[in-house]
Amino acid sequence: MKKKIFIIGSGFSSLSAACYLSKEGFEVHVFEKNDIIGGRARQFKSNGFTFDMGPSWYWMPDVFEKFFNDFGKSAKDFYQLKKLNPAYRVIFDEKNQIKIGDNINEISKEFENIEKGSGAKLKSFLEESRENYNLAVTDMLYKMPGKSILELITLKTIFKVNLFFKNIKNDIEKRFKDSKLRAILQFPVLFLGAKPSNTPAFYNFMNFADFGLGTWQPKNGFYDVVEAMTKIAKNQGVIFYTNSEINKIQVNKGLVEGIILNGKLKKCDILVSGADYYHTESLLDKKYKQYSESYWKNRTWSPSSLLFYLGLNKKIKGLNHHNLFFDTDFDKHADEIYTKPNWPTDPLFYLNITSKTYSHTAPKDHENCFVLIPLATNLEDNEAIREKYFKIIVKRIEDITGQNIEKNIVFKRSYCVNDFKRDYNSYGGNAYGLANTLLQTAFLRPKIQSKKVKKLYFSGQLTVPGPGVPPAIVSGKLVSDIIIKNERTF
Ligand SMILES: Cc1cc2nc3c(=O)[nH]c(=O)nc-3n(C[C@H](O)[C@H](O)[C@H](O)COP(=O)(O)OP(=O)(O)OC[C@H]3O[C@@H](n4cnc5c(N)ncnc54)[C@H](O)[C@@H]3O)c2cc1C
């Protein structure tokens, strides 16, 4: 008889695990508390606008492609992808704006125009970054389930050991003098969830992901990826249950017995949880938890966010698909996220407009805007505060573009700390899990396999490899590999 695996949650890590485990012949059931599949990458449509609720930067297309190849498919079998040019616009003020092109030569020329000599320096920096990308993604990512330090020690990593002990901010500042170029080069590590000054220089491979591999966009938004993975899973027999919040994990003498759903025990042989790790442990009796409250309290969490989904009844000029409003102090905002957590005095923010690339994501001559302000976790969240920041960012967009926006808003929805907690059982309302700092890398992250409960496993952005969609997809593969190895009877 087939062994029965239950998976909690339907984010990218859970979808990935569901695909790999069902391919191996297990009977897989996925339980999702929300009414649609996709976790933080859910999508909603309203008044003719389509909004991805979470991820919007499609980076590292090779990781997506590898996933589909593992099932005899390619991304293009499921969705249309466009490489964006410009990849994004960085706004320092009305006049100082830099458009990042879709290839290294074009970007180097742009750098050279700003700082003499920086074009060549950028090329050599990206050569190093490409080497690190190949080492991190090709050689290490899929082979590091985070069990032991030995996974990190290879001939190639020994030569790179110094890059783990210096931070990326210093490394970039040694090479580039112009503050705009420094900010642009530090932007990609924000995806890892920590301050650049607290992120090892080895992670400069994200700069190659950015400039070398480019920024892509699926035709109907990021949700195209969720639908593609769900299709593979369903074709392999996976059964999905939405509106199904798991209230307890049942353990019998140290072995997983099943889950409690709507007050009833449902039995399984193996349990994987792709829900936030802290929440999953809260579903266990105290003696089965691996990590204490103080362990979680002392982690470096990725930011939470204040998000606005806005529909406009006109087109905005002078903006692109991805726009970074870096017109305020980067370091000050970072301190207000990590060092002295508080609502930011003068926030940086990000504005995404998918209708700039695919007009069908908004009604004709309309624009769909997604605004993200990164925030510390666990901040007080209420309507009045959200509205205060809404006014601030609308004014900034209006001042910089020289166009009226507020009176053209025909759709508006906000999303913040309380929503992350309520919708995803997210610790402190974090948006993308535990940051990748030196002390939260690889074997130093929460473990994929429970040390206290047999046949209980974890996937997702709080375990290995870390935050972001590509790592979440890899996490589903890593957990599946361990289960397959453990369950092999020969
Ligand atoms: C606003 C935002 C912007 C982002 N931007 C990007 C980006 O541009 N590019 C990028 O690569 N990444 C981005 N990310 C990060 C990326 O979206 C995540 O890292 C990834 O989607 C996490 O997947 P996951 O499987 O770990 O978890 P999740 O997506 O959080 O899935 C966990 C699931 O478990 C469910 N769940 C929780 N508790 C229970 C329970 N008791 N019972 C049943 N189900 C439960 C939740 O509802 C959820 O569906 C962004 C994230 C956010 C929030």
Coordinates of C-alpha atoms and ligand atoms in Angstrom, one line a residue, residues 7-16 30-42 52-60 64 191 206 222 241 243-248 261 273-276 279-280 282-283 302-307 309 322 350 352 370-372 415 420-426 429-433 459-463 466-473 475-476, ligand 1:
I7 CA 1.4 18.5 3.7
I8 CA 0.4 21.6 5.7
G9 CA 0.1 24.7 3.5
S10 CA 0.2 25.3 -0.2
G11 CA 3.0 27.9 -0.7
F12 CA 5.8 27.2 -3.2
S13 CA 7.7 24.9 -0.9
S14 CA 4.6 22.8 -0.2
L15 CA 3.7 22.6 -3.9
S16 CA 7.3 21.6 -4.8
V30 CA -2.2 19.1 0.8
F31 CA -4.2 21.1 3.4
E32 CA -4.4 24.9 3.0
K33 CA -6.1 27.2 5.5
N34 CA -7.0 29.9 3.0
D35 CA -9.5 29.6 0.2
I36 CA -7.0 29.5 -2.6
I37 CA -3.7 27.7 -3.2
G38 CA -0.4 29.6 -3.4
G39 CA 0.4 30.9 0.1
R40 CA 2.1 34.3 0.1
A41 CA 1.9 34.2 -3.7
R42 CA -1.9 34.3 -3.9
D52 CA -0.3 39.2 -7.3
M53 CA -0.4 39.5 -3.5
G54 CA 3.2 38.8 -2.8
P55 CA 6.2 38.0 -5.0
S56 CA 6.6 40.1 -8.1
W57 CA 10.4 39.8 -9.0
Y58 CA 10.9 36.7 -11.2
W59 CA 14.6 36.2 -10.7
M60 CA 16.8 33.1 -11.2
F64 CA 12.2 27.5 -12.1
F191 CA 15.7 39.8 -0.9
M206 CA 22.4 37.9 -6.1
F222 CA 3.4 35.3 -10.6
Y241 CA -8.1 20.8 0.4
N243 CA -10.3 26.3 3.8
S244 CA -8.7 23.5 5.9
E245 CA -6.7 24.9 8.8
I246 CA -4.8 22.3 10.8
N247 CA -5.3 22.9 14.5
K248 CA -3.0 20.3 16.0
L261 CA -8.8 19.1 11.2
S273 CA 4.7 21.3 7.1
G274 CA 5.3 24.2 4.7
A275 CA 3.6 26.6 7.1
D276 CA 5.8 29.0 9.1
H279 CA 3.5 28.1 13.9
T280 CA 4.0 24.5 13.1
S282 CA 2.9 25.6 18.1
L283 CA 0.7 22.8 16.9
S302 CA 13.0 39.4 7.3
P303 CA 10.9 42.5 7.2
S304 CA 7.1 42.7 7.3
S305 CA 5.5 45.0 4.8
L306 CA 2.8 47.6 4.3
L307 CA 1.3 46.8 0.9
Y309 CA -3.0 47.3 -4.2
H322 CA 9.4 47.8 -11.4
Y350 CA 8.8 49.8 -4.2
N352 CA 5.1 47.6 -9.3
F370 CA 1.3 47.4 -6.1
V371 CA 3.2 49.4 -3.4
L372 CA 5.5 47.7 -0.9
Y415 CA -2.3 44.7 3.6
F420 CA 0.2 38.4 7.6
K421 CA -0.4 37.1 11.0
R422 CA -4.1 36.3 10.4
D423 CA -3.8 34.9 6.8
Y424 CA -0.5 32.9 7.1
N425 CA 0.1 32.4 10.9
S426 CA 3.2 34.3 10.3
G429 CA 3.8 39.3 10.6
N430 CA 7.0 38.5 8.7
A431 CA 6.7 38.7 5.0
Y432 CA 9.4 36.4 3.9
G433 CA 10.7 34.3 6.8
S459 CA 9.9 23.1 4.4
G460 CA 9.7 26.7 3.4
Q461 CA 11.3 30.1 3.9
L462 CA 12.2 29.6 7.6
T463 CA 14.3 26.5 7.0
G466 CA 16.0 30.7 2.9
P467 CA 13.6 33.4 1.8
G468 CA 12.3 33.9 -1.8
V469 CA 10.4 31.9 -4.4
P470 CA 13.4 30.0 -5.9
P471 CA 14.7 28.9 -2.4
A472 CA 11.2 27.9 -1.4
I473 CA 11.0 25.6 -4.5
S475 CA 13.3 23.6 -0.1
G476 CA 10.5 21.4 -1.3
Ligands
LIG1 C1 4.9 41.0 -0.1 C2 5.9 39.9 -0.5 C3 6.7 40.1 -1.6 C4 7.6 39.2 -2.0 N1 8.4 39.4 -3.1 C5 9.2 38.4 -3.6 C6 9.7 38.5 -4.9 O1 9.5 39.5 -5.6 N2 10.5 37.5 -5.4 C7 10.7 36.3 -4.7 O2 11.3 35.4 -5.1 N3 10.1 36.2 -3.4 C8 9.3 37.2 -2.9 N4 8.7 37.0 -1.7 C9 9.0 35.8 -0.9 C10 8.2 34.6 -1.4 O3 6.9 34.9 -1.7 C11 8.2 33.5 -0.3 O4 9.5 33.3 0.2 C12 7.6 32.2 -0.7 O5 6.5 32.4 -1.4 C13 7.4 31.4 0.6 O6 6.8 30.1 0.3 P1 6.6 29.1 1.5 O7 6.2 27.8 0.9 O8 7.8 29.1 2.4 O9 5.5 29.7 2.4 P2 4.0 30.4 2.3 O10 3.9 30.9 0.9 O11 3.9 31.3 3.4 O12 3.0 29.1 2.5 C14 2.7 28.7 3.7 C15 1.2 28.3 3.6 O13 0.8 27.6 4.8 C16 -0.5 28.0 5.1 N5 -0.8 27.7 6.5 C17 -0.3 28.3 7.6 N6 -0.8 27.7 8.7 C18 -1.6 26.7 8.4 C19 -2.4 25.7 9.1 N7 -2.4 25.7 10.4 N8 -3.1 24.9 8.3 C20 -3.1 24.9 7.0 N9 -2.4 25.8 6.3 C21 -1.6 26.7 6.9 C22 -0.5 29.4 4.8 O14 -1.9 29.9 4.6 C23 0.3 29.5 3.5 O15 -0.6 29.3 2.4 C24 7.8 38.0 -1.3 C25 6.9 37.7 -0.2 C26 6.0 38.7 0.2 C27 5.1 38.4 1.3

